[in-house]
mmCIF file of C-alpha atoms in Angstrom:
data_model
loop_
_atom_site.group_PDB
_atom_site.id
_atom_site.type_symbol
_atom_site.label_atom_id
_atom_site.label_comp_id
_atom_site.label_asym_id
_atom_site.label_seq_id
_atom_site.Cartn_x
_atom_site.Cartn_y
_atom_site.Cartn_z
ATOM 1 C CA MET A 1203 17.130 -47.152 49.177
ATOM 2 C CA GLU A 1204 14.688 -44.781 50.874
ATOM 3 C CA PHE A 1205 16.626 -41.793 49.525
ATOM 4 C CA VAL A 1206 16.360 -43.163 45.973
ATOM 5 C CA ASP A 1207 12.613 -43.601 46.429
ATOM 6 C CA GLN A 1208 12.352 -40.004 47.638
ATOM 7 C CA LEU A 1209 14.270 -38.799 44.586
ATOM 8 C CA LYS A 1210 12.006 -40.788 42.263
ATOM 9 C CA HIS A 1211 8.963 -39.328 44.002
ATOM 10 C CA GLU A 1212 10.335 -35.783 43.673
ATOM 11 C CA LYS A 1213 11.140 -36.375 40.000
ATOM 12 C CA GLU A 1214 7.617 -37.634 39.374
ATOM 13 C CA SER A 1215 6.168 -34.654 41.228
ATOM 14 C CA LEU A 1216 8.181 -32.233 39.079
ATOM 15 C CA LEU A 1217 7.129 -33.969 35.877
ATOM 16 C CA LYS A 1218 3.489 -33.776 36.926
ATOM 17 C CA ARG A 1219 3.854 -30.072 37.616
ATOM 18 C CA VAL A 1220 5.456 -29.505 34.206
ATOM 19 C CA SER A 1221 2.653 -31.495 32.575
ATOM 20 C CA ALA A 1222 0.012 -29.517 34.458
ATOM 21 C CA ILE A 1223 1.605 -26.196 33.458
ATOM 22 C CA ASN A 1224 1.821 -27.310 29.831
ATOM 23 C CA LEU A 1225 -1.809 -28.381 29.898
ATOM 24 C CA LEU A 1226 -2.880 -25.019 31.295
ATOM 25 C CA LEU A 1227 -0.782 -23.127 28.746
ATOM 26 C CA GLU A 1228 -2.231 -25.201 25.919
ATOM 27 C CA SER A 1229 -5.773 -24.529 27.206
ATOM 28 C CA TYR A 1230 -5.005 -20.824 26.670
ATOM 29 C CA GLY A 1231 -3.838 -21.548 23.146
ATOM 30 C CA VAL A 1232 -0.123 -21.305 23.908
ATOM 31 C CA LYS A 1233 1.864 -24.011 22.149
ATOM 32 C CA THR A 1234 4.689 -25.215 24.363
ATOM 33 C CA GLU A 1235 7.905 -26.517 22.869
ATOM 34 C CA ASP A 1236 8.592 -28.954 25.678
ATOM 35 C CA SER A 1237 5.055 -30.367 26.026
ATOM 36 C CA LYS A 1238 5.978 -33.535 24.191
ATOM 37 C CA ASP A 1239 9.632 -33.462 25.241
ATOM 38 C CA SER A 1240 9.199 -32.989 29.007
ATOM 39 C CA ASN A 1241 10.174 -36.611 29.618
ATOM 40 C CA GLU A 1242 13.487 -35.970 27.853
ATOM 41 C CA LEU A 1243 14.408 -33.580 30.675
ATOM 42 C CA PHE A 1244 14.139 -36.504 33.081
ATOM 43 C CA PRO A 1245 14.635 -39.822 31.254
ATOM 44 C CA VAL A 1246 12.133 -42.475 32.325
ATOM 45 C CA GLN A 1247 13.532 -45.671 33.785
ATOM 46 C CA GLN A 1248 12.243 -49.002 32.452
ATOM 47 C CA ASN A 1249 9.916 -49.715 35.367
ATOM 48 C CA GLU A 1250 8.487 -46.178 35.539
ATOM 49 C CA ARG A 1251 5.484 -44.932 33.653
ATOM 50 C CA PRO A 1252 6.010 -41.662 31.788
ATOM 51 C CA VAL A 1253 3.926 -38.760 33.037
ATOM 52 C CA THR A 1254 1.554 -37.421 30.407
ATOM 53 C CA ASN A 1255 -1.102 -34.739 30.382
ATOM 54 C CA ASP A 1256 -3.616 -37.536 31.015
ATOM 55 C CA SER A 1257 -2.045 -38.175 34.402
ATOM 56 C CA VAL A 1258 -2.850 -34.811 35.979
ATOM 57 C CA PHE A 1259 -4.506 -35.411 39.336
ATOM 58 C CA PRO A 1260 -8.286 -34.839 39.110
ATOM 59 C CA ILE A 1261 -8.446 -32.413 42.055
ATOM 60 C CA ASN A 1262 -12.044 -31.426 41.182
ATOM 61 C CA GLY A 1263 -13.122 -35.011 40.516
ATOM 62 C CA ARG A 1264 -15.030 -37.325 42.820
ATOM 63 C CA ARG A 1265 -13.020 -39.053 45.497
ATOM 64 C CA ASP A 1266 -13.561 -42.429 43.749
ATOM 65 C CA LYS A 1267 -11.824 -41.051 40.668
ATOM 66 C CA GLN A 1268 -9.044 -39.531 42.770
ATOM 67 C CA VAL A 1269 -8.349 -42.800 44.614
ATOM 68 C CA LEU A 1270 -8.270 -44.770 41.360
ATOM 69 C CA TRP A 1271 -5.941 -42.141 39.877
ATOM 70 C CA LEU A 1272 -3.662 -42.604 42.901
ATOM 71 C CA PHE A 1273 -3.314 -46.331 42.223
ATOM 72 C CA GLU A 1274 -3.166 -46.037 38.426
ATOM 73 C CA ASN A 1275 -0.695 -43.145 38.174
ATOM 74 C CA HIS A 1276 1.192 -42.696 41.419
ATOM 75 C CA LEU A 1277 1.627 -45.906 43.385
ATOM 76 C CA ARG A 1278 4.094 -48.374 41.895
ATOM 77 C CA SER A 1279 3.248 -51.394 44.026
ATOM 78 C CA ALA A 1280 0.691 -52.721 46.479
ATOM 79 C CA VAL A 1281 0.464 -50.753 49.712
ATOM 80 C CA LYS A 1282 -1.279 -50.847 53.039
ATOM 81 C CA LEU A 1283 -4.299 -48.579 53.160
ATOM 82 C CA ASN A 1284 -2.644 -46.150 55.597
ATOM 83 C CA LYS A 1285 0.233 -45.648 53.116
ATOM 84 C CA ALA A 1286 -2.279 -44.985 50.318
ATOM 85 C CA GLN A 1287 -3.991 -42.460 52.619
ATOM 86 C CA GLU A 1288 -0.649 -40.753 53.297
ATOM 87 C CA GLU A 1289 0.189 -40.493 49.580
ATOM 88 C CA TYR A 1290 -3.331 -39.258 48.806
ATOM 89 C CA ARG A 1291 -2.989 -36.547 51.470
ATOM 90 C CA LYS A 1292 0.333 -35.369 50.007
ATOM 91 C CA ILE A 1293 -1.074 -35.083 46.499
ATOM 92 C CA VAL A 1294 -4.303 -33.351 47.491
ATOM 93 C CA GLU A 1295 -2.443 -30.843 49.654
ATOM 94 C CA GLU A 1296 0.032 -30.222 46.823
ATOM 95 C CA TYR A 1297 -2.958 -29.096 44.744
ATOM 96 C CA GLY A 1298 -4.206 -26.902 47.577
ATOM 97 C CA GLY A 1299 -7.043 -29.167 48.646
ATOM 98 C CA LYS A 1300 -7.978 -30.742 51.957
ATOM 99 C CA ALA A 1301 -7.557 -34.519 52.062
ATOM 100 C CA GLU A 1302 -10.442 -36.580 53.389
ATOM 101 C CA LYS A 1303 -10.287 -40.195 54.549
ATOM 102 C CA ILE A 1304 -10.238 -42.687 51.696
ATOM 103 C CA SER A 1305 -10.985 -45.903 53.617
ATOM 104 C CA ASN A 1306 -14.722 -45.981 52.827
ATOM 105 C CA VAL A 1307 -14.087 -45.079 49.185
ATOM 106 C CA ALA A 1308 -11.421 -47.798 48.919
ATOM 107 C CA ARG A 1309 -13.788 -50.396 50.399
ATOM 108 C CA ARG A 1310 -16.519 -49.358 47.959
ATOM 109 C CA LEU A 1311 -14.069 -49.613 45.035
ATOM 110 C CA LYS A 1312 -13.024 -53.053 46.304
ATOM 111 C CA LYS A 1313 -16.673 -54.147 46.428
ATOM 112 C CA LYS A 1314 -17.091 -52.945 42.820
ATOM 113 C CA GLY A 1315 -13.957 -54.873 41.763
ATOM 114 C CA ARG A 1316 -11.967 -51.715 40.933
ATOM 115 C CA LEU A 1317 -9.457 -52.351 43.774
ATOM 116 C CA VAL A 1318 -8.321 -55.571 45.397
ATOM 117 C CA VAL A 1319 -6.755 -56.587 48.672
ATOM 118 C CA VAL A 1320 -4.280 -59.420 49.091
ATOM 119 C CA LYS A 1321 -4.202 -60.802 52.608
ATOM 120 C CA TYR A 1322 -1.078 -62.721 53.597
ATOM 121 C CA ASN A 1323 -1.181 -65.566 56.153
ATOM 122 C CA ASN A 1324 -4.869 -64.754 56.738
ATOM 123 C CA MET A 1325 -3.883 -61.688 58.820
ATOM 124 C CA ASN A 1326 -5.628 -58.332 58.407
ATOM 125 C CA THR A 1327 -2.402 -56.598 59.457
ATOM 126 C CA SER A 1328 -0.736 -58.141 56.405
ATOM 127 C CA SER A 1329 -3.268 -56.870 53.856
ATOM 128 C CA PHE A 1330 -2.162 -54.813 50.854
ATOM 129 C CA TRP A 1331 -4.241 -52.846 48.356
ATOM 130 C CA GLY A 1332 -3.782 -52.580 44.607
ATOM 131 C CA LEU A 1333 -5.410 -52.748 41.201
ATOM 132 C CA PRO A 1334 -6.961 -55.981 39.898
ATOM 133 C CA SER A 1335 -4.515 -55.897 36.952
ATOM 134 C CA TRP A 1336 -1.654 -56.199 39.461
ATOM 135 C CA VAL A 1337 -2.893 -59.629 40.600
ATOM 136 C CA GLU A 1338 -2.087 -63.056 39.230
ATOM 137 C CA GLU A 1339 -3.782 -66.074 40.809
ATOM 138 C CA ASN A 1340 -3.719 -65.496 44.600
ATOM 139 C CA ASP A 1341 -0.954 -62.901 44.861
ATOM 140 C CA PHE A 1342 0.372 -59.723 43.317
ATOM 141 C CA LYS A 1343 2.568 -60.042 40.255
ATOM 142 C CA SER A 1344 6.239 -59.734 41.195
ATOM 143 C CA GLU A 1345 6.548 -56.166 39.860
ATOM 144 C CA PHE A 1346 3.622 -54.992 42.031
ATOM 145 C CA ARG A 1347 4.275 -57.084 45.120
ATOM 146 C CA PRO A 1348 4.795 -55.123 48.349
ATOM 147 C CA ASP A 1349 8.295 -54.571 49.656
ATOM 148 C CA GLU A 1350 9.556 -57.799 51.255
ATOM 149 C CA SER A 1351 10.314 -55.930 54.492
ATOM 150 C CA GLN A 1352 6.576 -55.269 54.919
ATOM 151 C CA LEU A 1353 5.524 -58.872 54.374
ATOM 152 C CA PRO A 1354 5.533 -61.560 57.066
ATOM 153 C CA ILE A 1355 8.874 -63.345 57.434
ATOM 154 C CA GLU A 1356 7.329 -66.500 56.004
ATOM 155 C CA VAL A 1357 4.367 -66.212 53.670
ATOM 156 C CA HIS A 1358 2.311 -69.380 53.987
ATOM 157 C CA THR A 1359 -0.865 -68.235 52.249
ATOM 158 C CA SER A 1360 -2.115 -65.334 50.207
ATOM 159 C CA GLU A 1361 -5.728 -64.626 49.416
ATOM 160 C CA VAL A 1362 -7.185 -62.099 46.978
ATOM 161 C CA ILE A 1363 -10.212 -60.235 48.298
ATOM 162 C CA GLY A 1364 -12.420 -58.188 46.015
ATOM 163 C CA ASN A 1365 -11.442 -59.648 42.657
ATOM 164 C CA ASP A 1366 -14.429 -61.293 40.978
ATOM 165 C CA LYS A 1367 -12.559 -62.174 37.766
#
């Protein structure tokens, strides 16, 4: 399954590059034939979000905006913070930037209610980050729940931290 995930990631990366190139061409007044048809080159699966010009990584934006973009456009489910850091680093370096730590930014976004953490079995080592819209009651919705292999063998409790809804 890891290979399939890598292929999906590569496909998404290519689509983002095509979208970014189309956006740049259009900013120079060049109309591109495939700008609205780029998703037809790589059909989108049901559980994937199509990549649009709106989903170009804000490399010149503030780190808050970049971290939110990561969760809104790149990550498909809740992750541990070190995994989010790893994905952030890959994206920033792909755009030629230097990735900084995101832990303080993530904590600030959690305090503001823009990100949430779900802690399983009251253990910090079993804490996963995501968007508030991914949460239902005291856990992530099934489509955003972390991979079962990362969760404790038996989940007795789950607690949402940072969601003031």
